[in-house]
Coordinates of C-alpha atoms and ligand atoms in Angstrom, one line a residue:
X1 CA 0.0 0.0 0.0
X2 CA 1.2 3.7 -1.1
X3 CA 2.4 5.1 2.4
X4 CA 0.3 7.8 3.8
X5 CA 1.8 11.5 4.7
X6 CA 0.1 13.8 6.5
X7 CA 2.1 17.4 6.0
X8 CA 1.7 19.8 8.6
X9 CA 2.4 23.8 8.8
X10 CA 1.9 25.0 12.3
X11 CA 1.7 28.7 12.8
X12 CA 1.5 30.8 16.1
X13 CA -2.5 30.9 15.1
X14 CA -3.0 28.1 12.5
X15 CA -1.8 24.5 11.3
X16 CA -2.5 23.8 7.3
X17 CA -2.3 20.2 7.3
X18 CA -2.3 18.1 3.6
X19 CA -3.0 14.3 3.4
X20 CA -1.5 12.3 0.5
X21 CA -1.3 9.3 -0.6
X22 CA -1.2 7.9 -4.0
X23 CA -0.6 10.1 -6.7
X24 CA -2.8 12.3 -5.6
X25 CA -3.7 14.8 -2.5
X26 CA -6.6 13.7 -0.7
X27 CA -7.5 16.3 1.3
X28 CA -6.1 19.4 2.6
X29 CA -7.4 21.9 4.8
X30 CA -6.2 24.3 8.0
X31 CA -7.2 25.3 11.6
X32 CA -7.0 29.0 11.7
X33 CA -7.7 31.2 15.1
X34 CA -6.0 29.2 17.4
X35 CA -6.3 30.9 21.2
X36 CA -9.0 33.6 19.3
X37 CA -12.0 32.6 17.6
X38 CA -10.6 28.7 16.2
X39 CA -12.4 27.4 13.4
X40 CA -11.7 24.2 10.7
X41 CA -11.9 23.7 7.5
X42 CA -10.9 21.0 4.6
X43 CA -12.1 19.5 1.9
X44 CA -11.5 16.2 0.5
X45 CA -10.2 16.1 -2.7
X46 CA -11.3 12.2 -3.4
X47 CA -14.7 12.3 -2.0
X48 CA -17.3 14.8 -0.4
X49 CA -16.0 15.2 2.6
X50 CA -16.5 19.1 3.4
X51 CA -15.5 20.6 7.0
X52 CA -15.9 24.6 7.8
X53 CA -17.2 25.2 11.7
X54 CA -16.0 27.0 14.6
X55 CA -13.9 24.9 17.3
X56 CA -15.1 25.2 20.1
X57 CA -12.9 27.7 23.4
X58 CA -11.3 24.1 24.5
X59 CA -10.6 22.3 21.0
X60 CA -9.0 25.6 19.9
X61 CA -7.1 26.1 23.1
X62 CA -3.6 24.8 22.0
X63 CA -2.3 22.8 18.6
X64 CA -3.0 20.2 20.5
X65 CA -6.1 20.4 21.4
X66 CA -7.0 21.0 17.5
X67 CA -5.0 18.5 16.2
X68 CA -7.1 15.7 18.1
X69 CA -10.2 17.9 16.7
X70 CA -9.1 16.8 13.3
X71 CA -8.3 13.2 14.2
X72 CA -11.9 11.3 14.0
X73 CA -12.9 13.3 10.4
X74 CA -8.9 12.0 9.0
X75 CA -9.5 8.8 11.1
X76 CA -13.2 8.7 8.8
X77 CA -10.9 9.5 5.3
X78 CA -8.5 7.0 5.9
X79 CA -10.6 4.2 6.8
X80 CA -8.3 0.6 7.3
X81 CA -4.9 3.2 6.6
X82 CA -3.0 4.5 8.9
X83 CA -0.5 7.3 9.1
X84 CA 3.2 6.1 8.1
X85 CA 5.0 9.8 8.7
X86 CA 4.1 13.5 9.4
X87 CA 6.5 15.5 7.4
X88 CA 6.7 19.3 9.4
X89 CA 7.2 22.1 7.9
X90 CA 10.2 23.7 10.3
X91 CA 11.4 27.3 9.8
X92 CA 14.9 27.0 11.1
X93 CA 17.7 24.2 10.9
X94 CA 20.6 26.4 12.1
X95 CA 24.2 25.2 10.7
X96 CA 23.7 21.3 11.6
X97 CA 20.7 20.5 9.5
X98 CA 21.4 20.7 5.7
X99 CA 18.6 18.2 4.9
X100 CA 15.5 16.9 6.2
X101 CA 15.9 14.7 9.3
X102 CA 13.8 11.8 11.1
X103 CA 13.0 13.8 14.7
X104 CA 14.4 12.7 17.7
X105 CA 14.8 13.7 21.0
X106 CA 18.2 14.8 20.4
X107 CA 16.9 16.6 17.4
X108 CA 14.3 18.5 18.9
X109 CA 16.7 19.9 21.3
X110 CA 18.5 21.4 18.6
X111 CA 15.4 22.4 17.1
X112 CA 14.3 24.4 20.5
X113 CA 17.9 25.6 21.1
X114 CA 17.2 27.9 18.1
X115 CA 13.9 29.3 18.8
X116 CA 15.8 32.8 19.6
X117 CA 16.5 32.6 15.9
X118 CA 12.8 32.3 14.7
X119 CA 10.9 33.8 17.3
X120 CA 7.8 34.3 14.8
X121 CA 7.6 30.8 13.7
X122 CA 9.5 28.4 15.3
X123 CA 7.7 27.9 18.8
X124 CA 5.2 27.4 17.1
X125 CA 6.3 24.5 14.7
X126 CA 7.4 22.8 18.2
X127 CA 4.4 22.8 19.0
X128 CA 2.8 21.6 16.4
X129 CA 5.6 18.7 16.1
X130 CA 5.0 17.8 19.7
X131 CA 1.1 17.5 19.1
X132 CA 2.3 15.1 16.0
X133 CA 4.1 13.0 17.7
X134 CA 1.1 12.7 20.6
X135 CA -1.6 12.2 18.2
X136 CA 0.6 9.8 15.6
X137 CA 2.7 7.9 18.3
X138 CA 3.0 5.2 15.6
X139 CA 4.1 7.3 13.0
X140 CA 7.4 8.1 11.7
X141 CA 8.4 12.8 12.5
X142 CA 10.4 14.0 10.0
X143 CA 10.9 17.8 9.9
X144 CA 11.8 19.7 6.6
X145 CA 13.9 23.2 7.0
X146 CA 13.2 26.9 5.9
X147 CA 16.8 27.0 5.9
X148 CA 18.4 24.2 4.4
X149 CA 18.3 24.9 0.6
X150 CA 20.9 27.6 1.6
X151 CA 23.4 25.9 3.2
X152 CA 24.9 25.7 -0.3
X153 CA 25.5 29.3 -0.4
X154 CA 28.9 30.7 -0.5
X155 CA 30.7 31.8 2.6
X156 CA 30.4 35.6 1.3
X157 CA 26.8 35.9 1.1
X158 CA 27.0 33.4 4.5
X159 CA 29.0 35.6 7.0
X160 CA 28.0 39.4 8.2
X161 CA 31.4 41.6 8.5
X162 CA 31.7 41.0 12.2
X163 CA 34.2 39.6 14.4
X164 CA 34.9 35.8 13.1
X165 CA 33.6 34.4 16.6
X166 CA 30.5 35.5 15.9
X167 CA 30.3 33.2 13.0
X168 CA 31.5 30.4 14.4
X169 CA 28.7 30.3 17.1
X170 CA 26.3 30.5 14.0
X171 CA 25.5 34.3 13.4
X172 CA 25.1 33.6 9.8
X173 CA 23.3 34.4 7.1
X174 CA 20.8 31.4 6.7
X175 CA 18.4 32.4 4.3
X176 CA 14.2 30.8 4.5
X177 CA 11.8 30.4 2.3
X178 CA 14.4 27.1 1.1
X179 CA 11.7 24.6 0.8
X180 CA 9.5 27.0 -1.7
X181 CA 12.8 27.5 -3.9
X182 CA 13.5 23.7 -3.8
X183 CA 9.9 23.1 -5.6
X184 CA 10.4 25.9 -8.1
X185 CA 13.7 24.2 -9.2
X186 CA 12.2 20.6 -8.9
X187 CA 9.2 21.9 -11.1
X188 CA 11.5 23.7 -13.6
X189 CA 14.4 20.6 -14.0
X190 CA 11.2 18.6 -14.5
X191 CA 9.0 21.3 -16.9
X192 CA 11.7 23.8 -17.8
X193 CA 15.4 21.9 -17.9
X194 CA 16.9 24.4 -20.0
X195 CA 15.3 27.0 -17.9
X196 CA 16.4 25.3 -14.7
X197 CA 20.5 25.4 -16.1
X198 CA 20.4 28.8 -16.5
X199 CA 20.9 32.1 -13.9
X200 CA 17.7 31.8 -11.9
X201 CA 16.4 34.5 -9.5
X202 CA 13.3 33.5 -8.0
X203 CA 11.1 35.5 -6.1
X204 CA 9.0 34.4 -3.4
X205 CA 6.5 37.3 -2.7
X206 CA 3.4 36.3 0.4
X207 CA 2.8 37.7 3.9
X208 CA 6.5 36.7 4.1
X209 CA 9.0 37.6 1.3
X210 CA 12.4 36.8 -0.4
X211 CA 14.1 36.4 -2.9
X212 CA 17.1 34.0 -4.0
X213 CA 19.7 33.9 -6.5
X214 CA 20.0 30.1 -8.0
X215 CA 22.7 28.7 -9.9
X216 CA 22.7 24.8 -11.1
X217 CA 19.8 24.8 -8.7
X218 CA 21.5 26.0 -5.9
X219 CA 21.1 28.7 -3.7
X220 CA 24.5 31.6 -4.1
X221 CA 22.3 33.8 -2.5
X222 CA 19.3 35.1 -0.4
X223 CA 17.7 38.5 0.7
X224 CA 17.0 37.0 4.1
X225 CA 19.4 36.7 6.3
X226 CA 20.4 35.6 10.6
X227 CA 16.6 36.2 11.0
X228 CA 13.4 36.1 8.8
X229 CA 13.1 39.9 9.2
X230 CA 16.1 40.7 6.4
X231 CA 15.9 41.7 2.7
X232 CA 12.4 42.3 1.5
X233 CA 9.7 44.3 3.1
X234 CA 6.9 41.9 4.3
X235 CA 3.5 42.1 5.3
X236 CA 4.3 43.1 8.7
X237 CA 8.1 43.0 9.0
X238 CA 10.5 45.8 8.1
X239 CA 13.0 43.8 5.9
X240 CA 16.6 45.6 5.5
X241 CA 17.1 47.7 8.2
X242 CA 20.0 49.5 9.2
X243 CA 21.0 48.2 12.7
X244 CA 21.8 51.9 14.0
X245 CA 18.3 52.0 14.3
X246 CA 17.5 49.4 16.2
X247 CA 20.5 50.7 18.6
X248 CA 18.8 53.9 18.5
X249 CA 15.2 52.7 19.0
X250 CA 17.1 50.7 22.1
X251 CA 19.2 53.5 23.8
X252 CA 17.9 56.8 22.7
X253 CA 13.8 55.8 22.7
X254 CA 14.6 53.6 25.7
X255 CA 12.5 50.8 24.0
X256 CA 12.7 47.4 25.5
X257 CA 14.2 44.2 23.5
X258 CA 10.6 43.1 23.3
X259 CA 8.9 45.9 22.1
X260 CA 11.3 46.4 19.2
X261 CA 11.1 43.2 18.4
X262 CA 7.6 43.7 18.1
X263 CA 7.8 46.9 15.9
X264 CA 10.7 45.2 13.8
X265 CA 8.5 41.4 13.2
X266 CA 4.8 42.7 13.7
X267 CA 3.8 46.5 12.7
X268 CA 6.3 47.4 10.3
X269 CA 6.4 46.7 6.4
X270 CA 3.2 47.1 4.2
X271 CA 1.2 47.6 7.5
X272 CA 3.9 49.9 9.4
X273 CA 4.5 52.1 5.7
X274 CA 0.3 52.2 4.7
X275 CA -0.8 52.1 8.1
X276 CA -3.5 50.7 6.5
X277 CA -3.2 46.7 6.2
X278 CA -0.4 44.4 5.8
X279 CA -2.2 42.7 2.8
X280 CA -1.6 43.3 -0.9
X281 CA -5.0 42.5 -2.1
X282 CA -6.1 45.4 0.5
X283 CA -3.6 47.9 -0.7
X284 CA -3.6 47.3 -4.3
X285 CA -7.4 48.0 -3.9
X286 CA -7.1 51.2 -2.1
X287 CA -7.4 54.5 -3.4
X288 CA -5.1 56.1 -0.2
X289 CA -1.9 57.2 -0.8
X290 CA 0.1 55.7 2.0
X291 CA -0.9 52.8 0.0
X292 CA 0.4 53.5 -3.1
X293 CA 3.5 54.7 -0.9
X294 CA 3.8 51.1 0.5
X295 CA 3.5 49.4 -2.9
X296 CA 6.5 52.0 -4.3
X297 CA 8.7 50.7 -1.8
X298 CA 7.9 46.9 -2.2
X299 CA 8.9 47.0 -5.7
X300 CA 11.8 49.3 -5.2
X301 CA 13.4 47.0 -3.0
X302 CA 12.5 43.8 -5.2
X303 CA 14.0 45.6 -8.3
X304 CA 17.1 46.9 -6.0
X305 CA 17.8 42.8 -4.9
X306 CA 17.2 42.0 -8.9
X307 CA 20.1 44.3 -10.4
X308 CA 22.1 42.6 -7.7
X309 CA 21.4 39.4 -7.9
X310 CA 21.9 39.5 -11.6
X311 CA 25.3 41.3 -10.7
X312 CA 26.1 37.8 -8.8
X313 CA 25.1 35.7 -11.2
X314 CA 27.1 37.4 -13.6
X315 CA 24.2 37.9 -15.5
X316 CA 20.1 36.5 -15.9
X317 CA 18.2 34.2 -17.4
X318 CA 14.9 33.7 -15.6
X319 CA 13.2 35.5 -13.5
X320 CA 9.9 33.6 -11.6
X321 CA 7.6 34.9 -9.4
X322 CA 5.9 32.7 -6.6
X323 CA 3.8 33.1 -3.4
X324 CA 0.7 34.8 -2.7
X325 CA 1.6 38.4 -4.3
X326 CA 3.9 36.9 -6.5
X327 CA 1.4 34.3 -8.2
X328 CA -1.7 36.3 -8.2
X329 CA -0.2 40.0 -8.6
X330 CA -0.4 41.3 -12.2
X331 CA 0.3 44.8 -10.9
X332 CA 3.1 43.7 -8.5
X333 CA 5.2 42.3 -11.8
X334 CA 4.8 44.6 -14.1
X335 CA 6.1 47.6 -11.6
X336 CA 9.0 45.2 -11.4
X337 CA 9.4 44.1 -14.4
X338 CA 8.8 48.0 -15.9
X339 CA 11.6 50.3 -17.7
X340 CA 13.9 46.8 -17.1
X341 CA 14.2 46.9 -21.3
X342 CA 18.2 47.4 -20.4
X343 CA 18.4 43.7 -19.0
X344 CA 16.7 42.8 -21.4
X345 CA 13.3 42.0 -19.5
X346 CA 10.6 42.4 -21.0
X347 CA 7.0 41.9 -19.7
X348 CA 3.6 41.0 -22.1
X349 CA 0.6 42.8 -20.3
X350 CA -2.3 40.3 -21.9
X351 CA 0.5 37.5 -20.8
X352 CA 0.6 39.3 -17.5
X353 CA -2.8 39.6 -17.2
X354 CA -4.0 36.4 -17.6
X355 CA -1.2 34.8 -14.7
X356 CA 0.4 32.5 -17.5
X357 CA 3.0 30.3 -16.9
X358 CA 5.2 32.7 -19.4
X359 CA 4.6 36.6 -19.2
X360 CA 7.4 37.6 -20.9
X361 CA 7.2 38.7 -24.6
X362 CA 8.6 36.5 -27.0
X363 CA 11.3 39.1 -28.0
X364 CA 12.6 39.4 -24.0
X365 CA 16.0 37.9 -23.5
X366 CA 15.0 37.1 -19.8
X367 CA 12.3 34.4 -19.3
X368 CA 9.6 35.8 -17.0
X369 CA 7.7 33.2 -15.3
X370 CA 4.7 32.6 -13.0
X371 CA 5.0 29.3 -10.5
X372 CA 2.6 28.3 -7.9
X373 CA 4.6 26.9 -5.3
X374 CA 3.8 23.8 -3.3
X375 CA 6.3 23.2 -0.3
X376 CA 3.5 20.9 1.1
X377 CA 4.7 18.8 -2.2
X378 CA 8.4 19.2 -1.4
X379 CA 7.4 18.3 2.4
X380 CA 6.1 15.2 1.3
X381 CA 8.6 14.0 -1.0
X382 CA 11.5 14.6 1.7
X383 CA 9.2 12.6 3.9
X384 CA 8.3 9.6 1.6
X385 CA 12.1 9.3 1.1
X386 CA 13.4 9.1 4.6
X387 CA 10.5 6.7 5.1
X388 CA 11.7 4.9 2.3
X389 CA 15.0 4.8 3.5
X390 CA 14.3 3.3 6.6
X391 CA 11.8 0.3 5.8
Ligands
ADP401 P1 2.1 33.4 3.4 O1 3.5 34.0 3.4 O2 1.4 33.6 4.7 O3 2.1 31.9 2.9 P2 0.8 33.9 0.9 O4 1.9 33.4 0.0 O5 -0.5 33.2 1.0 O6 1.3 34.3 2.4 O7 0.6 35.4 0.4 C1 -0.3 36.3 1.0 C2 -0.3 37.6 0.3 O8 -0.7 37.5 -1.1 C3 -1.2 38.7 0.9 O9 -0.6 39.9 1.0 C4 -2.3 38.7 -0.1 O10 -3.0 40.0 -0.1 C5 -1.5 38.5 -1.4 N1 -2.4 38.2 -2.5 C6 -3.2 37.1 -2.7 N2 -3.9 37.3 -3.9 C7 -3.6 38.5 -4.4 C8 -4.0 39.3 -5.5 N3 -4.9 38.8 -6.4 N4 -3.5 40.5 -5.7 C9 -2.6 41.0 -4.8 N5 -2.2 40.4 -3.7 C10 -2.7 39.1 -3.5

């Protein structure tokens, strides 16, 4: 029998959870408003199984709590199967862990050492790991890492110019988004192997947001960096910052540690610049200017990373936009994408318009392209191997 995977994505508020087996998903769904006003909802995608109600206070209490809410209607789905592995999404890997890994104890105490690192999202994959592991105890844990498609990067886009000590204990660049870049280039050596040779830059544009610099399908180089907060500006996080600010929000505004850590992950980018919402769909519909100012400075920084990135790469080949913004935002890629004529880059509006695979004309040297990304997909596969690797 084909082994079943259940892929999970725990959040500080939600867990998405995927169930595959097969060749194809069977159903896929998320608990949202965890500790607020919980709710769950999935559909099956082999037969009519529908879920969408509120949780109640208790089921919604912790991941937990919600994850043995979910267990009858998968426990219904799977009838006589059982669940061989849960494949976790998990945010940070730090230096040891260049590929996925079965989870062990010894592992998970790694994994919490580094929560300092990822204060945003890796508690909260814990957590959802350790409500795995009570509600599957059968099963095999494997956690995939944010961070581990970077590793390959060189030292120079790896270290910071500080002291060298500082390296060594791990004040690196690290780089996320990994296992969204790993599906592009899967898809593209798969759909696109000329494509996939070339000098990628992909960029991964959602509520979170990077962008990386791929050669022979590895990463040379990311816009995030020691944190998740680096590079781009996000939906609520500031991206590049000089760190004389944070000195002087720390010693001249007498802020505390938390509370600029708080400005700096939760009310700055698109929501701290509009002051209006954190969300594209929301801004791109708005007729204020501080939302149009928001949107300037989005793109201006994507287009700043792109002329350096195709510095590094000694040139470009493709350019691919993925995530949330980056998939469904005509307007988003043609202000980056405009006046670029002296790259060679040239976007088709109706192309454009229509979110086609290709939206670059059929003169433009640089391949444009438009990629749904699936690290659910990539989650599974690493998952499916180890399992593989240890029957
Ligand atoms: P996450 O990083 O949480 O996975 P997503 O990749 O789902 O986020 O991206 C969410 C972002 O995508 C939000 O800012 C949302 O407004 C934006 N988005 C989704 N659809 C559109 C659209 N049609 N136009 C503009 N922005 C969009």
């Amino acid at each position: 029998m084909d082994p079943v995977i259940l892929v999970l994505n725990s959040g500080s508020s939600s867990i998405k959870f995927t169930l595959y087996w097969g060749e194809a998903v069977q159903f896929k769904g998320q608990i949202s408003g965890l500790g607020a006003t919980p709710r769950i909802s999935l559909a099956s995608r082999v037969s009519d199984t529908k879920v969408d109600r509120a949780l109640t206070a208790d089921e919604g209490r912790s991941h937990g709590a919600a994850l043995a809410a979910l267990l009858p209607v998968l426990e219904q789905e799977l009838g006589e199967r059982t669940v061989d592995a849960v494949g976790h999404r998990v945010v940070h890997g730090g230096v040891a862990h260049t590929e996925p890994v079965r989870l062990t104890k010894e592992v998970l105490a790694d994994l919490k050492a580094l929560e300092p690192l990822a204060p945003l999202h890796q508690p909260h994959n814990l957590a959802g790991i350790a409500a795995a592991r009570e509600a599957f105890p059968e099963a095999m844990q494997v956690a995939c890492f944010d961070t581990a498609f970077h590793r390959s990067h060189p030292w120079v886009n790896d270290t910071f110019a500080l002291p060298q000590p500082l390296y060594d204990e791990g004040v690196r660049r690290y780089g996320f988004h990994g296992l969204s870049y790993e599906y592009i280039c899967s898809y593209l050596k798969q759909a696109h192997p000329e494509i996939y040779a070339g000098r990628l830059v992909v960029a991964h544009l959602g509520n979170g947001a990077s962008m990386c610099a791929i050669r022979d399908g590895k990463s040379i180089g990311s816009t995030m960096g020691f944190t998740a907060l680096d590079g781009l500006p996000m939906g609520t996080r500031c991206g590049q910052l000089d760190p004389g600010v944070v000195l002087y929000l720390l010693t001249t505004k007498g802020m505390s540690p938390d509370a600029v850590s708080d400005l700096l992950y939760k009310q700055s980018g698109l929501k701290g610049l509009s002051g209006i919402s954190q969300d594209m769909r929301t801004l791109t519909q708005s007729s204020d200017p501080k939302a149009a100012e928001a949107i300037e400075y989005f793109v201006f920084r994507i287009r700043r990373e792109l002329g350096g990135m195709a510095a590094v790469l000694s040139g470009l080949d493709t350019v691919v936009f993925t995530g949330g913004i980056g998939e469904n935002s005509a307007l988003i890629r043609e202000k980056v994408c405009e006046g670029q004529e002296w790259l060679d880059l040239e976007i088709d509006p109706a192309r454009n318009a229509a979110c086609a695979e290709v939206v670059s004309t059929d003169t433009s040297r640089i391949n444009i392209l438009v990629i749904p990304t699936d690290e659910e997909a990539m989650i599974r596969h690493h998952t499916e191997e180890l399992l593989g690797n240890s029957r």
